[in-house]
Tab-separated table of C-alpha atoms in Angstrom:
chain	number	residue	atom	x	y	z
A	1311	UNK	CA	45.029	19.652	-134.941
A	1312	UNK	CA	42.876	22.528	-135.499
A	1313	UNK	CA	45.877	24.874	-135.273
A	1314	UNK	CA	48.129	23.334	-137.619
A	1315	UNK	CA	44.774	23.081	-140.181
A	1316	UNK	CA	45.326	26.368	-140.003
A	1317	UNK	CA	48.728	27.528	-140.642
A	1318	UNK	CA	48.388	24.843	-143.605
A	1319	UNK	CA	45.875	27.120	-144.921
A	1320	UNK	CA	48.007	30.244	-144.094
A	1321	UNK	CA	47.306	31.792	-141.005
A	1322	UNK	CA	49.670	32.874	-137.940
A	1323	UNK	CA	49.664	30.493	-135.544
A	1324	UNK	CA	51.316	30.839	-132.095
A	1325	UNK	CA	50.952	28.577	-129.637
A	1326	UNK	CA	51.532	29.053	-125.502
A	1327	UNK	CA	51.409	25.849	-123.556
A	1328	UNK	CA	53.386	24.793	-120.326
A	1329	UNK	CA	56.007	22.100	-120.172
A	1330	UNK	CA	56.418	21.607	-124.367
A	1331	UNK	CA	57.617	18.256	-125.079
A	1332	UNK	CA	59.385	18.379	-128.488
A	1333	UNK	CA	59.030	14.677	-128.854
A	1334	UNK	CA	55.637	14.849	-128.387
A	1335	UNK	CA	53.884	13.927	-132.035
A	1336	UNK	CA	51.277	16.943	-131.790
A	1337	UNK	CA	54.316	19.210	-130.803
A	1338	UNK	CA	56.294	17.943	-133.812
A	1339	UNK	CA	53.223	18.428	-136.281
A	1340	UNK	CA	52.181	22.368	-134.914
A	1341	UNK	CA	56.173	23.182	-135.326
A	1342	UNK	CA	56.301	21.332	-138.793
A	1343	UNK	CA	53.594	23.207	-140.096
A	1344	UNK	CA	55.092	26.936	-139.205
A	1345	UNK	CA	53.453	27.252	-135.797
A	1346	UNK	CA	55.652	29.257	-133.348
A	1347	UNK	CA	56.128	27.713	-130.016
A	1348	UNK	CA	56.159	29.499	-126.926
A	1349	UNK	CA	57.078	28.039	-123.298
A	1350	UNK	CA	54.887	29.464	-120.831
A	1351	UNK	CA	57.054	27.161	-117.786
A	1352	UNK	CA	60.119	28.212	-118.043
A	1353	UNK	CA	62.495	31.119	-116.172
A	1354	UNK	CA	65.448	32.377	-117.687
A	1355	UNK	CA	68.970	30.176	-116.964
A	1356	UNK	CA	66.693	27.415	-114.896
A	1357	UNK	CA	66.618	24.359	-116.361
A	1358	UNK	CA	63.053	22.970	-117.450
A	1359	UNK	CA	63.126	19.752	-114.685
A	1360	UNK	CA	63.865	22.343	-111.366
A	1361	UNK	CA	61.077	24.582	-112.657
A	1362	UNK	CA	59.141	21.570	-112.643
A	1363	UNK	CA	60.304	20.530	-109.202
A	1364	UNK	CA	59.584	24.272	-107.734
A	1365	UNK	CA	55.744	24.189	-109.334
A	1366	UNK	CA	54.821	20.938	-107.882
A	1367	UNK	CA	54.979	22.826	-104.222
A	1368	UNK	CA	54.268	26.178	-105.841
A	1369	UNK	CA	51.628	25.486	-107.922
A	1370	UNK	CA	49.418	28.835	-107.463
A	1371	UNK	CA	52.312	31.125	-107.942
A	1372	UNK	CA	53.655	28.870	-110.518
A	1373	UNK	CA	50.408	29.192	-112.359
A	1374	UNK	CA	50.288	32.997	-111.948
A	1375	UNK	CA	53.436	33.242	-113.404
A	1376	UNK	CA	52.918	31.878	-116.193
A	1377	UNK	CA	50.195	34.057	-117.116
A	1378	UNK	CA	52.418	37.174	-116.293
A	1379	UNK	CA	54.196	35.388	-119.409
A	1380	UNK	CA	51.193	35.380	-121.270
A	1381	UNK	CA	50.180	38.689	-120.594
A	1382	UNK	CA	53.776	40.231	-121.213
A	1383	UNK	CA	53.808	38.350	-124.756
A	1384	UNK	CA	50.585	39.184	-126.104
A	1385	UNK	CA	51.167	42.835	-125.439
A	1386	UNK	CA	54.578	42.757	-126.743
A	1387	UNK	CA	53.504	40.886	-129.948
A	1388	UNK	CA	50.720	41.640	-132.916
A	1389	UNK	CA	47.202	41.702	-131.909
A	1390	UNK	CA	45.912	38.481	-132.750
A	1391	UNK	CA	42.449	38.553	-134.974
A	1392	UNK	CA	41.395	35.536	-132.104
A	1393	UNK	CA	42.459	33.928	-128.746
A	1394	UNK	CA	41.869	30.077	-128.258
A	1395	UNK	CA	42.113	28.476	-124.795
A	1396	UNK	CA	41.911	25.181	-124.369
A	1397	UNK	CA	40.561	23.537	-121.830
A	1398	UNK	CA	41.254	20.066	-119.683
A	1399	UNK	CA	38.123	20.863	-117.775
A	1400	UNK	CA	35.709	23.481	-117.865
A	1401	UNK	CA	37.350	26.121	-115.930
A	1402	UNK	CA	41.046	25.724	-115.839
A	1403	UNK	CA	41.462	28.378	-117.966
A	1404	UNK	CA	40.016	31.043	-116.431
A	1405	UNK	CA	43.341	32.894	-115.755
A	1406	UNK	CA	43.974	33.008	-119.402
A	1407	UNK	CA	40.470	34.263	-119.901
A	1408	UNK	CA	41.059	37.174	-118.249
A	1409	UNK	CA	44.172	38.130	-119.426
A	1410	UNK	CA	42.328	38.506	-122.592
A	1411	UNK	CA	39.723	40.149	-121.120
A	1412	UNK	CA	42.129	42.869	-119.766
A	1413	UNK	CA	43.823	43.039	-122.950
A	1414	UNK	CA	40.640	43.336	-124.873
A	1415	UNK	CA	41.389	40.082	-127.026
A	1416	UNK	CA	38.527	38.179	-128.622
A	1417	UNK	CA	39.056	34.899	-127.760
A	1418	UNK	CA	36.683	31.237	-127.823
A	1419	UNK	CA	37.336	28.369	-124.279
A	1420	UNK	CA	37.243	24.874	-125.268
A	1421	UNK	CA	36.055	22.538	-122.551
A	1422	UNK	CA	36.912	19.183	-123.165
A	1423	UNK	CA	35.443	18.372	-119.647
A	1424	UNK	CA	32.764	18.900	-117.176
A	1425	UNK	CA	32.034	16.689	-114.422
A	1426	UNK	CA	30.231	17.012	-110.549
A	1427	UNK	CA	33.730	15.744	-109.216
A	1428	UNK	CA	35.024	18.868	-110.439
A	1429	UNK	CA	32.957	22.216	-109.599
A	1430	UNK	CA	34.408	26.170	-109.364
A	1431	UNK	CA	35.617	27.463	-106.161
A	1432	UNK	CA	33.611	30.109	-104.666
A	1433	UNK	CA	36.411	32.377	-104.954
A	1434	UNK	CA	37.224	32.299	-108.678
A	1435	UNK	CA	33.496	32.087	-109.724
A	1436	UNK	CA	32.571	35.711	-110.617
A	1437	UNK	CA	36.027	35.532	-112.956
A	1438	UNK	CA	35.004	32.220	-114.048
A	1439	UNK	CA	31.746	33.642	-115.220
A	1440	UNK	CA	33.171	36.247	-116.846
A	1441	UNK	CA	35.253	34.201	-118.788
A	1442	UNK	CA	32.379	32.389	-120.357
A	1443	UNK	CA	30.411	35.694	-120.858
A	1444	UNK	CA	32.946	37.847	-122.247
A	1445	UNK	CA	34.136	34.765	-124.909
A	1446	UNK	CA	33.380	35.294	-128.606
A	1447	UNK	CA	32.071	31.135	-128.322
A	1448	UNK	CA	32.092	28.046	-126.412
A	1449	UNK	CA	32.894	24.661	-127.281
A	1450	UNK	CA	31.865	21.324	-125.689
A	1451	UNK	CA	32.416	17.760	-126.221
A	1452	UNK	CA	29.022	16.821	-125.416
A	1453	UNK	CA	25.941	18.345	-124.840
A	1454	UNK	CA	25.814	17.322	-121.343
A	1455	UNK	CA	29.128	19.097	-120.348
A	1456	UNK	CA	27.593	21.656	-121.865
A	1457	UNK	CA	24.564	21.547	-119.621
A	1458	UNK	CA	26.359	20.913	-116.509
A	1459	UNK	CA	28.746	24.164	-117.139
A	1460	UNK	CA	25.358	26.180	-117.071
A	1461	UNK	CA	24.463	24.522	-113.986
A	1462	UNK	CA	27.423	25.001	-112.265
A	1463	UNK	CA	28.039	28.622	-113.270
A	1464	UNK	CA	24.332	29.369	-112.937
A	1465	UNK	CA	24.259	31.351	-116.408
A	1466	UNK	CA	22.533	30.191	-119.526
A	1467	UNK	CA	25.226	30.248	-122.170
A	1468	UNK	CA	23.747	32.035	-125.482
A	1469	UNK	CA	27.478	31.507	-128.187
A	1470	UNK	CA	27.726	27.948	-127.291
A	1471	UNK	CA	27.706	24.477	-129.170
A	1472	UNK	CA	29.628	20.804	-129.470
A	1473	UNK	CA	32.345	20.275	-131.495
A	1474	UNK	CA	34.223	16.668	-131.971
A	1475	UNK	CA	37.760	16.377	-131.377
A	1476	UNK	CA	39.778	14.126	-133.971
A	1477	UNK	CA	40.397	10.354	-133.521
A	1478	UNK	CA	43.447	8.116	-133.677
A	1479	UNK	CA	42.344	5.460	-136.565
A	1480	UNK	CA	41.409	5.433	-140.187
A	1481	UNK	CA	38.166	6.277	-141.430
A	1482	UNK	CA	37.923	4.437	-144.467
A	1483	UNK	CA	39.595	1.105	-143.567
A	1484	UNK	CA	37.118	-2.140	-142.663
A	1485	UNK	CA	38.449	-4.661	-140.046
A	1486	UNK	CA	38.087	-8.399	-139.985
A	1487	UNK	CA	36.463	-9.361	-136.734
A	1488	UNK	CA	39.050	-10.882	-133.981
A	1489	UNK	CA	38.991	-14.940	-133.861
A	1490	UNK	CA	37.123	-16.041	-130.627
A	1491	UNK	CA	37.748	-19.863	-130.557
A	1492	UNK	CA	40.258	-18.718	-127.653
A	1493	UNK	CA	38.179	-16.349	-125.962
A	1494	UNK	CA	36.271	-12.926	-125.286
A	1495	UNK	CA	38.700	-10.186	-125.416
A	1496	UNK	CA	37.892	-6.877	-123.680
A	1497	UNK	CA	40.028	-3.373	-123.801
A	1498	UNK	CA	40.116	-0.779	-121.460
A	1499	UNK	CA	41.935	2.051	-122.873
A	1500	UNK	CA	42.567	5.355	-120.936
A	1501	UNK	CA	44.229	7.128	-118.452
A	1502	UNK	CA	45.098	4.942	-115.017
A	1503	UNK	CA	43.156	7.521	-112.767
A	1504	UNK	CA	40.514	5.031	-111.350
A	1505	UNK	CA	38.913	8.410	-109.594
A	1506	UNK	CA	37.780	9.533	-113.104
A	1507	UNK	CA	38.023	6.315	-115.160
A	1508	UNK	CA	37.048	3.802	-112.707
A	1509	UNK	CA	39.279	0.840	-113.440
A	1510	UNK	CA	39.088	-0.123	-110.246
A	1511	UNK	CA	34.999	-1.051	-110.759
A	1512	UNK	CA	35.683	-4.060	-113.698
A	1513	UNK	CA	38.433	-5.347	-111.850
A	1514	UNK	CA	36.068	-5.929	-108.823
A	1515	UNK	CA	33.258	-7.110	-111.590
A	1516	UNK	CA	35.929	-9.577	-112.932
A	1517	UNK	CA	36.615	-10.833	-109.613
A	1518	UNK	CA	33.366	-12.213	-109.382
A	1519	UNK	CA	32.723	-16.345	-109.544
A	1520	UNK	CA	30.851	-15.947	-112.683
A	1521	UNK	CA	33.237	-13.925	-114.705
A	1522	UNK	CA	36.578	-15.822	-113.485
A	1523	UNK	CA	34.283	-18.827	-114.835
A	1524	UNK	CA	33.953	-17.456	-118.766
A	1525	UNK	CA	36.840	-17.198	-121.394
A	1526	UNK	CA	37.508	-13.744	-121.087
A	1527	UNK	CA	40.556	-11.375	-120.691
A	1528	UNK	CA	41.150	-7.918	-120.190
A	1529	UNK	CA	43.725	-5.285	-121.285
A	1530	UNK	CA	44.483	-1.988	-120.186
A	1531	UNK	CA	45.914	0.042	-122.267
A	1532	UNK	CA	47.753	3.565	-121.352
A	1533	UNK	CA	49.650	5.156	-118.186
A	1534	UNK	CA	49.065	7.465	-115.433
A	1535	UNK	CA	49.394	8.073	-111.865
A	1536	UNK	CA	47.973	4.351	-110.404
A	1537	UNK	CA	49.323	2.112	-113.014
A	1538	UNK	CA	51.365	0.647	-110.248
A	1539	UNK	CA	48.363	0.677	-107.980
A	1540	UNK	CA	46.008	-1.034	-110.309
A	1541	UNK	CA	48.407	-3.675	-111.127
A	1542	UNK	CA	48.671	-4.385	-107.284
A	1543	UNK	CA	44.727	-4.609	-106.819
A	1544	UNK	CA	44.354	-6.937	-110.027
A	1545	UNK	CA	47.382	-9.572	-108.249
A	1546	UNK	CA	45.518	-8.939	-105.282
A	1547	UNK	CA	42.264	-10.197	-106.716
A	1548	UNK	CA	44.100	-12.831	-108.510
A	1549	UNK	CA	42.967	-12.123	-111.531
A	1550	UNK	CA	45.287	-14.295	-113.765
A	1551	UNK	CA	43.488	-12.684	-117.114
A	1552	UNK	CA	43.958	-9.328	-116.903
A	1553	UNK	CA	47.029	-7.430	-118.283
A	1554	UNK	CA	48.847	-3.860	-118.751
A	1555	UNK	CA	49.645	-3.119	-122.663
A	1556	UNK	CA	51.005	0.142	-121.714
A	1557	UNK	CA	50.054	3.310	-123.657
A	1558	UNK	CA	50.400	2.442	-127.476
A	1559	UNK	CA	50.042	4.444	-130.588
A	1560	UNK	CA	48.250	2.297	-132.907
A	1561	UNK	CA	44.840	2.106	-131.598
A	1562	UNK	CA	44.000	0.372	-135.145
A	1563	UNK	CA	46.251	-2.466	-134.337
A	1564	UNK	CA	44.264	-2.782	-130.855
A	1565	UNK	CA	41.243	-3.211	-132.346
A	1566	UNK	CA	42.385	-5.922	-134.727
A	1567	UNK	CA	42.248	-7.802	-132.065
A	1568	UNK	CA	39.816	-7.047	-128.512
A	1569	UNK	CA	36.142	-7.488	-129.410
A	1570	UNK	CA	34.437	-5.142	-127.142
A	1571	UNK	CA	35.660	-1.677	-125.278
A	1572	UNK	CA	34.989	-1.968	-121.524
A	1573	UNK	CA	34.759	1.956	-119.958
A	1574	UNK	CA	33.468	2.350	-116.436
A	1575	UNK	CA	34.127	6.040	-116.505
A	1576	UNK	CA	33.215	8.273	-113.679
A	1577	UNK	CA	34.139	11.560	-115.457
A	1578	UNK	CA	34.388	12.018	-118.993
A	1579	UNK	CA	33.623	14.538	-121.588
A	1580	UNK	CA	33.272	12.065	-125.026
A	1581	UNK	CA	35.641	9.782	-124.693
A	1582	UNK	CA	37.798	9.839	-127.612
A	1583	UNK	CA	38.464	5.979	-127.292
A	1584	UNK	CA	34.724	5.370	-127.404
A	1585	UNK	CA	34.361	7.436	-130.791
A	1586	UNK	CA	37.333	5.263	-132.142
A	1587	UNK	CA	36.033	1.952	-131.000
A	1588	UNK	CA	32.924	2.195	-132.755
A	1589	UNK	CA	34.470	3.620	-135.606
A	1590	UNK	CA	36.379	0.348	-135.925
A	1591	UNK	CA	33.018	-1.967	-135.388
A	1592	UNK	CA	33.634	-2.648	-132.230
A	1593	UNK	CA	31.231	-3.370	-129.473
A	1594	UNK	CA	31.323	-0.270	-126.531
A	1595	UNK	CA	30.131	-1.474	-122.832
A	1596	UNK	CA	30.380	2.097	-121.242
A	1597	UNK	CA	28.648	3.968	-118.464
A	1598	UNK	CA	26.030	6.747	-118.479
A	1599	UNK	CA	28.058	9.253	-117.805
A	1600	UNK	CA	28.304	12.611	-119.871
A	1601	UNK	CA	28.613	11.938	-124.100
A	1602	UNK	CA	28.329	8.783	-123.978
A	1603	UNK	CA	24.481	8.088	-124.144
A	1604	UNK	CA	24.736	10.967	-126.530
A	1605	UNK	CA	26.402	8.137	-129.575
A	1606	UNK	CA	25.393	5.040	-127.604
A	1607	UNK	CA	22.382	3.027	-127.857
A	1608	UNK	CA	21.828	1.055	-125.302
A	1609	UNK	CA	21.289	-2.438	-126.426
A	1610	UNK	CA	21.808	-1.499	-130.088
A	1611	UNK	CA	25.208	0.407	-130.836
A	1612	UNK	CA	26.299	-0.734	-127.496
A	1613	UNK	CA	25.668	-1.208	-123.686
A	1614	UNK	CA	25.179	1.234	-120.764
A	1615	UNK	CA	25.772	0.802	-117.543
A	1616	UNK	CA	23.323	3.082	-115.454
A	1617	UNK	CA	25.381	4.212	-113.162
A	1618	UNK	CA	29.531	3.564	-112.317
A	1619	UNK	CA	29.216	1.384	-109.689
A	1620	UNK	CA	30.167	-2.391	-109.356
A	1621	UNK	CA	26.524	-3.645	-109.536
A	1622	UNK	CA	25.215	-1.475	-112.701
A	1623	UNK	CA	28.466	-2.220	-114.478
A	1624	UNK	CA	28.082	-6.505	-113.610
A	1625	UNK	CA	24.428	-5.731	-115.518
A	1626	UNK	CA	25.534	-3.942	-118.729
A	1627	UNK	CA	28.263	-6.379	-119.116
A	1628	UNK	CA	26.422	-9.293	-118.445
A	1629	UNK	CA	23.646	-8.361	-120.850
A	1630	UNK	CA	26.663	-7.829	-123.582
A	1631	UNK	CA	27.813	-11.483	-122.694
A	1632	UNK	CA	24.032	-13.216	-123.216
A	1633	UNK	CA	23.902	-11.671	-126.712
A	1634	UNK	CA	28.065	-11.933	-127.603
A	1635	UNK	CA	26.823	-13.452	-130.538
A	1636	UNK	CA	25.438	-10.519	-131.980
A	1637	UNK	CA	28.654	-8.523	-131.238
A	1638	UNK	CA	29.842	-8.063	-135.027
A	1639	UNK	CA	26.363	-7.350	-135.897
A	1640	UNK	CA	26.276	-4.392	-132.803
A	1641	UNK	CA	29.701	-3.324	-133.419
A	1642	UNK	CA	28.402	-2.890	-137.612
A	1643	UNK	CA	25.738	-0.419	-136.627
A	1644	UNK	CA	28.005	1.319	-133.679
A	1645	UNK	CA	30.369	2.292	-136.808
A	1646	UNK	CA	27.474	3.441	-139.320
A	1647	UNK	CA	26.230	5.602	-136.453
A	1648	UNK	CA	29.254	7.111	-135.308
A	1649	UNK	CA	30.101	7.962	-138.731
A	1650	UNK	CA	26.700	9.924	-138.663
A	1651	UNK	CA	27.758	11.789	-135.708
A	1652	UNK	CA	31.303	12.301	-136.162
A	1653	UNK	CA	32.800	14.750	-138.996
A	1654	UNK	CA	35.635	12.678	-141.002
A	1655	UNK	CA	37.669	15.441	-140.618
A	1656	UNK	CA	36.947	17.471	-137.070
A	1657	UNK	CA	39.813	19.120	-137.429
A	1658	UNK	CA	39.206	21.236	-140.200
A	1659	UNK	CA	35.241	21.725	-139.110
A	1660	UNK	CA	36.899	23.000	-135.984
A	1661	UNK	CA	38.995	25.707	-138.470
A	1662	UNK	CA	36.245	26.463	-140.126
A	1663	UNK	CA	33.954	27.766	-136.910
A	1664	UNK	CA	37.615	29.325	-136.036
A	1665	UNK	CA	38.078	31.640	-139.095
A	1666	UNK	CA	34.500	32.796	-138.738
A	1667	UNK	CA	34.944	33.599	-134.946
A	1668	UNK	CA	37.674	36.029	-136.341
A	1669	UNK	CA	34.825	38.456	-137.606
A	1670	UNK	CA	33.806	41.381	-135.482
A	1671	UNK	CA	30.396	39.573	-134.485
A	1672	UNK	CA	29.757	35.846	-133.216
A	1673	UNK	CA	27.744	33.914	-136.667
A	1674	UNK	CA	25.648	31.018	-135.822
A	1675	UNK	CA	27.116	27.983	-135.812
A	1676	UNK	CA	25.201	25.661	-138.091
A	1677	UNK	CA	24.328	22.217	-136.543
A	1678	UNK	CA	26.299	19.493	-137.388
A	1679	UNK	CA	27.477	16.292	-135.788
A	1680	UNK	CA	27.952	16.574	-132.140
A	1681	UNK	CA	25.737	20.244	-132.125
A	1682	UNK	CA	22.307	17.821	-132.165
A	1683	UNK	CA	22.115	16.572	-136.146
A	1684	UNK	CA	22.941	13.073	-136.837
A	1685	UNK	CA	24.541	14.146	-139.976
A	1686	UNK	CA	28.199	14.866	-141.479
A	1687	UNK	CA	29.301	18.178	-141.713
A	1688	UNK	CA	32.479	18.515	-144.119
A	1689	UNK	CA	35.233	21.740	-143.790
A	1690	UNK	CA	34.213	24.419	-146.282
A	1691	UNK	CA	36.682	26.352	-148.655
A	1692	UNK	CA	37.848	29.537	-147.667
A	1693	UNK	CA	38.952	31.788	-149.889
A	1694	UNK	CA	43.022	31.938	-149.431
A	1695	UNK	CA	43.784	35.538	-149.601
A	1696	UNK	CA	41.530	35.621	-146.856
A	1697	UNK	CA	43.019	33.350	-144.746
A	1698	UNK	CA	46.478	35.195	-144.709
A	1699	UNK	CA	45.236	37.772	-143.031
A	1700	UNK	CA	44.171	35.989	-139.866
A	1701	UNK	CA	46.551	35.749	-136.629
A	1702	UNK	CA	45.683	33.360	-134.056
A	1703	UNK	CA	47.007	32.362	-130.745
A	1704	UNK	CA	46.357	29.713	-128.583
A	1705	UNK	CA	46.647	28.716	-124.788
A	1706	UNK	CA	46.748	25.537	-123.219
């Protein structure tokens, strides 16, 4: 989003990425607003699906190759006034950090994850060190990720802050609170990975006497690798009032009508479906894991779970249930707070800290919302004929 903020304004933006979907709606908006695309998974006269094929056994060299690519195209191509990479994790791109490091590129990481399931190998640490040393800045979804990198790299990280990523609903708009003469309904939007989202915890909560007793259902919403799996263990369970709504585009229209967000993450960053749920007024039941303590108050803006396990999530949910109705009157303040944390535009805050990494010397990066300041922070002008002097690349 940040990237085509910024060829609006008038930079260069090209951006590297493996396995482009065209169809993809973030795809479609980088190439509508003059970003060049550039396939880092591909090899000439092989079709996209066997290259895909080979790198699922071939994964390291596949990898490598791809930053040959990267290498080869940077050098071949104008010097670009910064490097973004963009992170999954916190150290996945540590290949592309050192390309730039070799080609003398200034370039920012952006971790959108950090979690103890996940730490360096022993034989990529030094580079993954490096990586963060040698970057002009680096960005983190919450302050803990932020913490943990430190910890798990062992280095105290001096050009570093938290930066919010942009969110899927309106801003402006207020919603009419769901009818509950038929029931309680919960959403549980995300990825079907139970090893990082833990799905399979509120199924096993759900399954107990007490909750198969109330009037309450459940949705998941989105795809992934266990959908299949998940759907099995809730038959299993017999759990008659939980459901799949697939992965969906209009998170508004969800919200118009679940009552609460149920998220018994193991790994997260800040989940972006948290931000958006409490945007809409909607009551967050969520465990203590990375951001999320960071915008939720327990018992006030929401309800933590202390830990993700079966037991701690029972007790968070169960104390939402005593007091479900206060919900409207939690899910009210949830939205005025996240609105104090939470630019209305991230995307162009993000451009902003962007076009001033592009200067010789890291500035400091005034607090704002997500950097420790429960305040807004809104994009400032730049002045144009400025901006068209600015080339930036990106790597996911």
């Amino acid at each position: 989003a940040a990237a085509a903020t910024l060829a609006a304004r008038g930079c260069r933006v090209t951006v590297f990425k493996n396995r482009l979907d065209p169809r993809e709606p973030g795809v479609e908006r980088l190439r509508a607003a003059g970003c060049r695309l550039k396939e880092l998974a591909k090899l000439p006269l092989l079709p996209r699906m066997i290259y895909s094929a080979i790198a699922i056994f071939t994964y390291p060299l596949t990898f490598g190759y791809q930053a040959v690519r990267f290498y080869l195209s940077l050098r071949l191509r104008r010097r670009p006034d910064l490097l973004v990479i963009s992170q999954g994790g916190n150290h996945d791109g540590w290949l592309y950090a050192q390309v730039a490091i070799r080609l003398r590129l200034p370039f920012v990481l952006i971790s959108q994850k950090a979690t103890d399931l996940y730490w360096p190998l022993d034989t990529r640490r030094g580079w993954i060190r490096e990586a963060y040393e040698g970057a002009r800045w680096s960005f983190f979804v919450s302050r803990h990720n932020l913490a943990l990198t430190q910890e798990q790299l062992g280095i105290r990280l001096e050009h570093a802050s938290v930066a919010r990523n942009p969110f899927n609903v309106t801003w402006e708009a207020s919603r009419e609170w769901p009818r509950t003469d038929l029931g309680f309904r919960f959403a549980c939007i995300g990825r079907l990975y139970p090893k990082e989202k833990g799905q399979d915890l509120v199924l096993r909560v759900l399954a107990r006497p007490k909750w198969r007793a109330r009037p309450v259902s459940l949705t998941f919403f989105g795809s992934g690798e266990q959908a299949a799996g998940l759907a099995g263990m809730a038959d299993f369970l017999g759990l008659e009032n939980v459901r799949f709504g697939g992965f969906v585009q209009d998170v508004d229209a969800v919200w118009a009508d679940h009552h609460a967000l149920v998220l018994p993450s193991r790994a997260e960053g800040l989940p972006l479906v948290l931000v958006e749920a409490m945007l809409c007024g909607r009551v967050a039941i969520v465990t203590d894991v990375a951001g999320n303590p960071e915008v939720v108050e327990d018992g006030v803006t929401g309800f933590l779970a202390r830990a993700a396990t079966e037991d701690a999530l029972d007790e968070a949910m169960e104390r939402a249930w005593q007091r479900r109705g206060e919900w409207r009157e939690i899910g009210a303040l949830a939205a005025e707070r996240i609105r104090r944390l939470v630019p209305r535009d991230p995307a162009a805050v993000m451009a902003d800290h962007l076009l001033g990494l592009c200067d010789s010397a890291p500035p400091a990066i005034e607090a704002g919302p997500g950097v420790g300041a429960d305040q807004t922070t809104e994009a400032a002008p730049r002045e144009e004929g400025r901006l068209r002097d600015r080339s930036l690349a990106g790597a996911s």
